[in-house]
Amino acid sequence: MEKHNFVTIADLSKKEIEYLISMAHEFELHPNREILKGKVIATLFYEPSTRTRLSFETAANRLGAKVIGFSDAKASSVSKGETLKDTILMVANYADIIVMRHRFEGAAQYASEVTHVPIINAGDGAHMHPSQCLLDLYSIHKTQGTLDNLNIYLVGDLKYGRTVHSLITAMRHFNPTFHFIAPKELSMPNEYKMYCKQHNIKFQEHQAFNEKIIADADIIYMTRVQKERFTDLMEYERVKDTYILKNDMLRHAKSNMKILHPLPRVNEIAYDVDDSPHAYYIQQAQNGLYARQALFCDVLGISLEEVKQDKTILR
């Protein structure tokens, strides 16, 4: 296998998605290895991150790689006016993989065009978050036993929520029915509704959010209303508490239904939900480790078969 980038999940085939899920499962079985010993992973986070950055760095450490990079662009030469191109070209001298989060849509794609080092997109503005999408797919498959024919409810910030945008494009292979639940100000952008129509993805739109609406859900995917995406803070204050999932709303939920959230949460999931058997968002975050271990190997051209034959497993 050849080295390649992971900038979007939209281009992956059904077979490729299932392949990455299988590789993530292999890493869940044996997460501690030295298969990347001698490799260097650069994490360039131009935007704040906790789970994404730490899980990428943990994934690298558990596979024996070293980590360099920055978690705040103000602590790098970016603060001196260095361009994205020059930063990427400089870091490519030192690293075998570059993981990048940037506030501008298309930044990861641009980075992939100026260097031969594999780029992994850790989120570009409100556009895409493909590694989060992979761990979401792994979480859905793990809890439902399949990705096919599921009722998936996307709730909250569907306008700026790059995680839900990625999930729609990835699920096109699996015949989902999406339910978009959002206030008008944060409704799913028309481009993604058109995408659903073009790919025969069934969807319904709702503004109500109650136990009756969500009773048929297999997955409820809650999202945070992202204050940092708003230019009008009054609009943010008006919509931030529109939808709050509470435990008493789950009385009629399917037994297998799981609640996902890319985190961090603010108050869109009440704390009384945490003890529900439907809550899965903490385990979902843990699955990010295995998904990102799979991504590291995949972009370096290390096959699933090579991973399975790896003799560097640490007990």
mmCIF file of C-alpha atoms in Angstrom:
data_model
loop_
_atom_site.group_PDB
_atom_site.id
_atom_site.type_symbol
_atom_site.label_atom_id
_atom_site.label_comp_id
_atom_site.label_asym_id
_atom_site.label_seq_id
_atom_site.Cartn_x
_atom_site.Cartn_y
_atom_site.Cartn_z
ATOM 1 C CA MET A 1 0.000 0.000 0.000
ATOM 2 C CA GLU A 2 1.115 3.536 -0.764
ATOM 3 C CA LYS A 3 1.224 6.547 1.528
ATOM 4 C CA HIS A 4 -1.741 8.876 1.158
ATOM 5 C CA ASN A 5 -3.646 11.720 2.828
ATOM 6 C CA PHE A 6 -6.801 11.615 4.932
ATOM 7 C CA VAL A 7 -8.422 14.968 4.242
ATOM 8 C CA THR A 8 -12.057 13.978 3.775
ATOM 9 C CA ILE A 9 -14.121 10.874 4.325
ATOM 10 C CA ALA A 10 -16.423 11.783 1.433
ATOM 11 C CA ASP A 11 -14.205 10.043 -1.129
ATOM 12 C CA LEU A 12 -13.976 6.705 0.685
ATOM 13 C CA SER A 13 -15.833 3.710 -0.703
ATOM 14 C CA LYS A 14 -17.972 1.424 1.436
ATOM 15 C CA LYS A 15 -15.205 -1.166 1.289
ATOM 16 C CA GLU A 16 -12.583 1.346 2.443
ATOM 17 C CA ILE A 17 -14.737 2.484 5.385
ATOM 18 C CA GLU A 18 -15.340 -1.116 6.466
ATOM 19 C CA TYR A 19 -11.616 -1.790 6.108
ATOM 20 C CA LEU A 20 -10.740 1.089 8.460
ATOM 21 C CA ILE A 21 -13.364 -0.081 10.950
ATOM 22 C CA SER A 22 -11.760 -3.552 10.897
ATOM 23 C CA MET A 23 -8.360 -1.996 11.497
ATOM 24 C CA ALA A 24 -9.698 0.075 14.407
ATOM 25 C CA HIS A 25 -11.104 -3.121 15.919
ATOM 26 C CA GLU A 26 -7.686 -4.762 15.658
ATOM 27 C CA PHE A 27 -6.177 -1.855 17.589
ATOM 28 C CA GLU A 28 -8.874 -2.066 20.232
ATOM 29 C CA LEU A 29 -7.820 -5.682 20.790
ATOM 30 C CA HIS A 30 -4.124 -4.720 21.038
ATOM 31 C CA PRO A 31 -3.595 -0.938 21.368
ATOM 32 C CA ASN A 32 -0.039 -1.057 22.735
ATOM 33 C CA ARG A 33 2.540 -1.807 20.019
ATOM 34 C CA GLU A 34 5.755 -0.474 18.532
ATOM 35 C CA ILE A 35 4.706 -0.716 14.906
ATOM 36 C CA LEU A 36 5.514 3.005 14.420
ATOM 37 C CA LYS A 37 8.764 3.001 16.370
ATOM 38 C CA GLY A 38 11.150 5.494 14.756
ATOM 39 C CA LYS A 39 8.334 7.539 13.220
ATOM 40 C CA VAL A 40 7.556 11.163 14.114
ATOM 41 C CA ILE A 41 4.010 12.562 14.151
ATOM 42 C CA ALA A 42 3.499 16.346 14.009
ATOM 43 C CA THR A 43 0.276 17.747 15.497
ATOM 44 C CA LEU A 44 -0.432 21.301 14.344
ATOM 45 C CA PHE A 45 -3.493 22.677 16.116
ATOM 46 C CA TYR A 46 -4.377 26.179 14.992
ATOM 47 C CA GLU A 47 -7.659 25.870 16.928
ATOM 48 C CA PRO A 48 -8.225 24.684 20.518
ATOM 49 C CA SER A 49 -8.736 20.960 21.040
ATOM 50 C CA THR A 50 -8.723 18.508 23.915
ATOM 51 C CA ARG A 51 -10.029 15.082 22.854
ATOM 52 C CA THR A 52 -8.884 15.205 19.228
ATOM 53 C CA ARG A 53 -5.352 16.357 19.990
ATOM 54 C CA LEU A 54 -4.861 14.097 23.010
ATOM 55 C CA SER A 55 -6.257 11.029 21.262
ATOM 56 C CA PHE A 56 -4.012 11.587 18.224
ATOM 57 C CA GLU A 57 -1.003 12.040 20.485
ATOM 58 C CA THR A 58 -1.941 9.038 22.628
ATOM 59 C CA ALA A 59 -2.434 6.959 19.493
ATOM 60 C CA ALA A 60 1.062 7.907 18.340
ATOM 61 C CA ASN A 61 2.625 7.159 21.737
ATOM 62 C CA ARG A 62 0.882 3.794 22.079
ATOM 63 C CA LEU A 63 2.262 2.794 18.670
ATOM 64 C CA GLY A 64 5.824 3.792 19.569
ATOM 65 C CA ALA A 65 6.027 7.051 17.584
ATOM 66 C CA LYS A 66 7.323 10.406 18.822
ATOM 67 C CA VAL A 67 5.139 13.529 18.806
ATOM 68 C CA ILE A 68 6.093 17.100 17.956
ATOM 69 C CA GLY A 69 3.977 20.146 17.210
ATOM 70 C CA PHE A 70 1.947 22.868 18.867
ATOM 71 C CA SER A 71 -1.451 23.183 20.535
ATOM 72 C CA ASP A 72 -1.595 26.959 20.175
ATOM 73 C CA ALA A 73 -0.528 28.742 16.999
ATOM 74 C CA LYS A 74 0.424 31.787 19.107
ATOM 75 C CA ALA A 75 3.312 29.727 20.492
ATOM 76 C CA SER A 76 4.675 29.066 16.994
ATOM 77 C CA SER A 77 6.159 31.142 14.188
ATOM 78 C CA VAL A 78 2.598 31.669 12.931
ATOM 79 C CA SER A 79 2.504 34.533 15.452
ATOM 80 C CA LYS A 80 5.398 36.102 13.520
ATOM 81 C CA GLY A 81 3.477 35.970 10.266
ATOM 82 C CA GLU A 82 4.665 32.629 8.874
ATOM 83 C CA THR A 83 2.301 31.365 6.178
ATOM 84 C CA LEU A 84 0.553 28.005 6.297
ATOM 85 C CA LYS A 85 2.578 26.860 3.303
ATOM 86 C CA ASP A 86 5.895 27.663 4.950
ATOM 87 C CA THR A 87 4.853 26.027 8.224
ATOM 88 C CA ILE A 88 3.845 22.837 6.406
ATOM 89 C CA LEU A 89 7.035 22.750 4.319
ATOM 90 C CA MET A 90 9.158 23.307 7.428
ATOM 91 C CA VAL A 91 7.413 20.664 9.533
ATOM 92 C CA ALA A 92 7.539 18.185 6.635
ATOM 93 C CA ASN A 93 11.322 18.178 7.081
ATOM 94 C CA TYR A 94 10.900 16.615 10.512
ATOM 95 C CA ALA A 95 7.748 14.495 10.493
ATOM 96 C CA ASP A 96 6.400 11.359 8.821
ATOM 97 C CA ILE A 97 2.750 12.447 9.265
ATOM 98 C CA ILE A 98 1.214 15.881 9.830
ATOM 99 C CA VAL A 99 -2.071 16.081 11.767
ATOM 100 C CA MET A 100 -3.626 19.509 11.343
ATOM 101 C CA ARG A 101 -6.633 21.398 12.710
ATOM 102 C CA HIS A 102 -7.310 24.784 11.170
ATOM 103 C CA ARG A 103 -10.059 27.372 11.334
ATOM 104 C CA PHE A 104 -10.250 27.767 7.550
ATOM 105 C CA GLU A 105 -12.229 25.394 5.361
ATOM 106 C CA GLY A 106 -9.964 23.670 2.853
ATOM 107 C CA ALA A 107 -6.762 24.254 4.827
ATOM 108 C CA ALA A 108 -5.969 20.527 5.081
ATOM 109 C CA GLN A 109 -6.551 20.044 1.370
ATOM 110 C CA TYR A 110 -4.197 22.927 0.629
ATOM 111 C CA ALA A 111 -1.565 21.475 2.967
ATOM 112 C CA SER A 112 -1.801 18.121 1.169
ATOM 113 C CA GLU A 113 -1.031 19.856 -2.112
ATOM 114 C CA VAL A 114 2.218 21.470 -0.948
ATOM 115 C CA THR A 115 3.938 18.481 0.693
ATOM 116 C CA HIS A 116 4.643 14.797 0.108
ATOM 117 C CA VAL A 117 4.149 14.006 3.823
ATOM 118 C CA PRO A 118 0.707 12.507 4.572
ATOM 119 C CA ILE A 119 -1.778 15.035 5.955
ATOM 120 C CA ILE A 120 -4.562 14.038 8.345
ATOM 121 C CA ASN A 121 -7.368 16.570 8.661
ATOM 122 C CA ALA A 122 -8.258 17.052 12.338
ATOM 123 C CA GLY A 123 -10.990 19.553 11.455
ATOM 124 C CA ASP A 124 -11.133 22.478 9.021
ATOM 125 C CA GLY A 125 -13.531 25.215 10.098
ATOM 126 C CA ALA A 126 -17.191 24.217 9.831
ATOM 127 C CA HIS A 127 -16.409 21.951 6.889
ATOM 128 C CA MET A 128 -15.217 18.437 7.772
ATOM 129 C CA HIS A 129 -13.891 16.390 10.700
ATOM 130 C CA PRO A 130 -13.087 13.047 9.044
ATOM 131 C CA SER A 131 -11.196 11.379 11.899
ATOM 132 C CA GLN A 132 -14.102 12.134 14.255
ATOM 133 C CA CYS A 133 -16.376 10.653 11.617
ATOM 134 C CA LEU A 134 -14.347 7.447 11.527
ATOM 135 C CA LEU A 135 -14.611 7.010 15.295
ATOM 136 C CA ASP A 136 -18.333 7.813 15.046
ATOM 137 C CA LEU A 137 -18.762 5.088 12.428
ATOM 138 C CA TYR A 138 -16.785 2.674 14.574
ATOM 139 C CA SER A 139 -18.957 3.554 17.594
ATOM 140 C CA ILE A 140 -22.171 3.086 15.622
ATOM 141 C CA HIS A 141 -21.019 -0.227 14.190
ATOM 142 C CA LYS A 142 -19.842 -1.439 17.587
ATOM 143 C CA THR A 143 -23.124 -0.610 19.335
ATOM 144 C CA GLN A 144 -25.557 -1.541 16.569
ATOM 145 C CA GLY A 145 -23.685 -4.449 14.982
ATOM 146 C CA THR A 146 -24.119 -2.814 11.576
ATOM 147 C CA LEU A 147 -24.058 0.493 9.741
ATOM 148 C CA ASP A 148 -26.957 -0.443 7.478
ATOM 149 C CA ASN A 149 -30.555 0.841 7.556
ATOM 150 C CA LEU A 150 -30.304 2.898 10.754
ATOM 151 C CA ASN A 151 -32.414 5.816 11.991
ATOM 152 C CA ILE A 152 -29.930 8.516 12.924
ATOM 153 C CA TYR A 153 -31.095 11.703 14.647
ATOM 154 C CA LEU A 154 -28.759 14.705 14.353
ATOM 155 C CA VAL A 155 -29.600 17.336 16.961
ATOM 156 C CA GLY A 156 -28.493 20.909 17.601
ATOM 157 C CA ASP A 157 -25.962 22.843 15.551
ATOM 158 C CA LEU A 158 -26.353 21.378 12.082
ATOM 159 C CA LYS A 159 -25.231 24.564 10.330
ATOM 160 C CA TYR A 160 -21.691 24.741 11.671
ATOM 161 C CA GLY A 161 -21.344 21.152 12.927
ATOM 162 C CA ARG A 162 -18.558 19.664 10.842
ATOM 163 C CA THR A 163 -18.975 16.295 12.566
ATOM 164 C CA VAL A 164 -22.530 15.883 11.276
ATOM 165 C CA HIS A 165 -21.520 17.055 7.811
ATOM 166 C CA SER A 166 -18.847 14.358 7.668
ATOM 167 C CA LEU A 167 -21.235 11.714 8.977
ATOM 168 C CA ILE A 168 -23.784 12.406 6.241
ATOM 169 C CA THR A 169 -21.215 11.919 3.485
ATOM 170 C CA ALA A 170 -19.812 8.727 5.015
ATOM 171 C CA MET A 171 -23.213 7.117 5.632
ATOM 172 C CA ARG A 172 -24.298 7.424 1.991
ATOM 173 C CA HIS A 173 -23.197 3.799 1.457
ATOM 174 C CA PHE A 174 -25.414 2.354 4.221
ATOM 175 C CA ASN A 175 -29.001 3.420 3.470
ATOM 176 C CA PRO A 176 -29.614 5.520 6.599
ATOM 177 C CA THR A 177 -32.654 7.619 7.436
ATOM 178 C CA PHE A 178 -31.532 10.918 8.922
ATOM 179 C CA HIS A 179 -33.655 13.152 11.112
ATOM 180 C CA PHE A 180 -32.363 16.738 11.277
ATOM 181 C CA ILE A 181 -33.471 18.466 14.501
ATOM 182 C CA ALA A 182 -32.397 22.102 14.709
ATOM 183 C CA PRO A 183 -33.725 25.638 15.119
ATOM 184 C CA LYS A 184 -34.095 27.521 11.846
ATOM 185 C CA GLU A 185 -30.944 29.522 12.565
ATOM 186 C CA LEU A 186 -28.870 26.328 12.790
ATOM 187 C CA SER A 187 -30.650 24.096 10.271
ATOM 188 C CA MET A 188 -28.767 21.733 7.982
ATOM 189 C CA PRO A 189 -27.255 23.744 5.098
ATOM 190 C CA ASN A 190 -28.947 23.290 1.739
ATOM 191 C CA GLU A 191 -25.787 21.858 0.218
ATOM 192 C CA TYR A 192 -26.015 18.828 2.530
ATOM 193 C CA LYS A 193 -29.726 18.390 1.930
ATOM 194 C CA MET A 194 -28.988 18.454 -1.799
ATOM 195 C CA TYR A 195 -26.232 15.903 -1.182
ATOM 196 C CA CYS A 196 -28.781 13.639 0.487
ATOM 197 C CA LYS A 197 -31.145 13.955 -2.456
ATOM 198 C CA GLN A 198 -28.398 13.295 -4.978
ATOM 199 C CA HIS A 199 -27.348 10.118 -3.128
ATOM 200 C CA ASN A 200 -30.875 8.914 -2.312
ATOM 201 C CA ILE A 201 -30.365 9.431 1.424
ATOM 202 C CA LYS A 202 -33.697 9.688 3.207
ATOM 203 C CA PHE A 203 -34.095 12.569 5.648
ATOM 204 C CA GLN A 204 -36.733 14.446 7.604
ATOM 205 C CA GLU A 205 -36.502 17.827 9.302
ATOM 206 C CA HIS A 206 -37.938 18.704 12.719
ATOM 207 C CA GLN A 207 -37.887 21.630 15.094
ATOM 208 C CA ALA A 208 -39.606 19.756 17.936
ATOM 209 C CA PHE A 209 -37.417 17.667 20.241
ATOM 210 C CA ASN A 210 -39.295 15.385 22.598
ATOM 211 C CA GLU A 211 -39.637 11.734 23.604
ATOM 212 C CA LYS A 212 -42.186 11.037 20.881
ATOM 213 C CA ILE A 213 -39.985 12.426 18.109
ATOM 214 C CA ILE A 214 -36.914 10.418 19.173
ATOM 215 C CA ALA A 215 -38.672 7.143 20.100
ATOM 216 C CA ASP A 216 -37.681 5.473 16.814
ATOM 217 C CA ALA A 217 -34.006 6.439 16.947
ATOM 218 C CA ASP A 218 -31.151 3.956 16.738
ATOM 219 C CA ILE A 219 -28.617 6.756 17.239
ATOM 220 C CA ILE A 220 -29.150 10.206 18.729
ATOM 221 C CA TYR A 221 -26.192 12.389 17.818
ATOM 222 C CA MET A 222 -26.187 15.508 20.006
ATOM 223 C CA THR A 223 -24.054 18.526 19.121
ATOM 224 C CA ARG A 224 -22.889 21.609 20.971
ATOM 225 C CA VAL A 225 -24.009 25.017 19.732
ATOM 226 C CA GLN A 226 -20.592 26.416 18.887
ATOM 227 C CA LYS A 227 -20.190 29.893 20.287
ATOM 228 C CA GLU A 228 -16.902 30.344 18.425
ATOM 229 C CA ARG A 229 -18.686 30.101 15.031
ATOM 230 C CA PHE A 230 -21.093 32.971 15.740
ATOM 231 C CA THR A 231 -20.401 36.556 14.717
ATOM 232 C CA ASP A 232 -23.589 37.690 16.487
ATOM 233 C CA LEU A 233 -23.442 36.713 20.184
ATOM 234 C CA MET A 234 -27.083 37.690 20.673
ATOM 235 C CA GLU A 235 -28.040 35.037 18.150
ATOM 236 C CA TYR A 236 -25.914 32.527 20.057
ATOM 237 C CA GLU A 237 -27.636 33.365 23.342
ATOM 238 C CA ARG A 238 -31.014 32.959 21.660
ATOM 239 C CA VAL A 239 -30.370 29.425 20.362
ATOM 240 C CA LYS A 240 -27.811 27.891 22.726
ATOM 241 C CA ASP A 241 -30.308 26.133 25.008
ATOM 242 C CA THR A 242 -32.894 25.193 22.396
ATOM 243 C CA TYR A 243 -32.433 21.445 22.777
ATOM 244 C CA ILE A 244 -31.447 19.711 26.002
ATOM 245 C CA LEU A 245 -31.643 15.913 26.194
ATOM 246 C CA LYS A 246 -32.909 14.789 29.602
ATOM 247 C CA ASN A 247 -33.219 11.306 31.039
ATOM 248 C CA ASP A 248 -37.018 11.407 31.226
ATOM 249 C CA MET A 249 -37.116 11.831 27.431
ATOM 250 C CA LEU A 250 -35.687 8.314 27.025
ATOM 251 C CA ARG A 251 -38.626 6.386 28.489
ATOM 252 C CA HIS A 252 -39.778 5.123 25.096
ATOM 253 C CA ALA A 253 -36.356 4.769 23.491
ATOM 254 C CA LYS A 254 -35.358 1.559 21.712
ATOM 255 C CA SER A 255 -33.352 -0.752 23.936
ATOM 256 C CA ASN A 256 -30.357 -0.613 21.589
ATOM 257 C CA MET A 257 -30.434 3.169 21.092
ATOM 258 C CA LYS A 258 -27.182 4.974 21.872
ATOM 259 C CA ILE A 259 -26.466 8.652 22.431
ATOM 260 C CA LEU A 260 -23.359 10.064 20.776
ATOM 261 C CA HIS A 261 -21.745 13.478 21.122
ATOM 262 C CA PRO A 262 -18.407 14.671 19.669
ATOM 263 C CA LEU A 263 -17.801 16.646 22.906
ATOM 264 C CA PRO A 264 -17.218 18.915 24.667
ATOM 265 C CA ARG A 265 -20.779 19.279 25.890
ATOM 266 C CA VAL A 266 -22.023 22.455 27.465
ATOM 267 C CA ASN A 267 -25.569 21.756 28.623
ATOM 268 C CA GLU A 268 -27.197 19.990 25.659
ATOM 269 C CA ILE A 269 -27.077 16.636 27.501
ATOM 270 C CA ALA A 270 -28.261 16.785 31.102
ATOM 271 C CA TYR A 271 -26.037 15.048 33.633
ATOM 272 C CA ASP A 272 -28.856 12.697 34.615
ATOM 273 C CA VAL A 273 -28.386 11.037 31.217
ATOM 274 C CA ASP A 274 -24.834 9.935 32.078
ATOM 275 C CA ASP A 275 -25.999 6.907 34.042
ATOM 276 C CA SER A 276 -28.440 5.788 31.363
ATOM 277 C CA PRO A 277 -27.579 2.596 29.432
ATOM 278 C CA HIS A 278 -28.196 4.685 26.309
ATOM 279 C CA ALA A 279 -25.292 7.053 27.054
ATOM 280 C CA TYR A 280 -22.249 6.217 24.947
ATOM 281 C CA TYR A 281 -20.385 9.517 24.457
ATOM 282 C CA ILE A 282 -17.547 8.734 26.882
ATOM 283 C CA GLN A 283 -16.908 5.326 25.263
ATOM 284 C CA GLN A 284 -17.212 7.071 21.894
ATOM 285 C CA ALA A 285 -14.295 9.327 22.825
ATOM 286 C CA GLN A 286 -12.259 6.278 23.840
ATOM 287 C CA ASN A 287 -12.932 4.747 20.425
ATOM 288 C CA GLY A 288 -11.118 7.746 18.959
ATOM 289 C CA LEU A 289 -7.836 6.218 20.088
ATOM 290 C CA TYR A 290 -8.358 3.055 18.034
ATOM 291 C CA ALA A 291 -9.702 4.901 14.995
ATOM 292 C CA ARG A 292 -6.713 7.245 14.949
ATOM 293 C CA GLN A 293 -4.245 4.401 15.380
ATOM 294 C CA ALA A 294 -5.843 2.867 12.298
ATOM 295 C CA LEU A 295 -5.492 6.157 10.415
ATOM 296 C CA PHE A 296 -1.785 6.485 11.227
ATOM 297 C CA CYS A 297 -1.050 3.064 9.819
ATOM 298 C CA ASP A 298 -3.324 3.500 6.826
ATOM 299 C CA VAL A 299 -1.840 6.811 5.633
ATOM 300 C CA LEU A 300 1.659 5.341 5.966
ATOM 301 C CA GLY A 301 0.651 2.428 3.767
ATOM 302 C CA ILE A 302 0.707 -0.193 6.544
ATOM 303 C CA SER A 303 -1.982 -2.753 5.725
ATOM 304 C CA LEU A 304 -4.426 -4.466 8.054
ATOM 305 C CA GLU A 305 -2.692 -7.747 7.326
ATOM 306 C CA GLU A 306 0.639 -6.251 8.396
ATOM 307 C CA VAL A 307 -0.980 -4.956 11.588
ATOM 308 C CA LYS A 308 -2.387 -8.415 12.337
ATOM 309 C CA GLN A 309 1.049 -9.949 11.774
ATOM 310 C CA ASP A 310 2.780 -7.305 13.887
ATOM 311 C CA LYS A 311 5.039 -8.903 16.538
ATOM 312 C CA THR A 312 5.621 -5.719 18.582
ATOM 313 C CA ILE A 313 2.470 -6.030 20.728
ATOM 314 C CA LEU A 314 3.180 -4.915 24.304
ATOM 315 C CA ARG A 315 1.345 -6.556 27.176
#
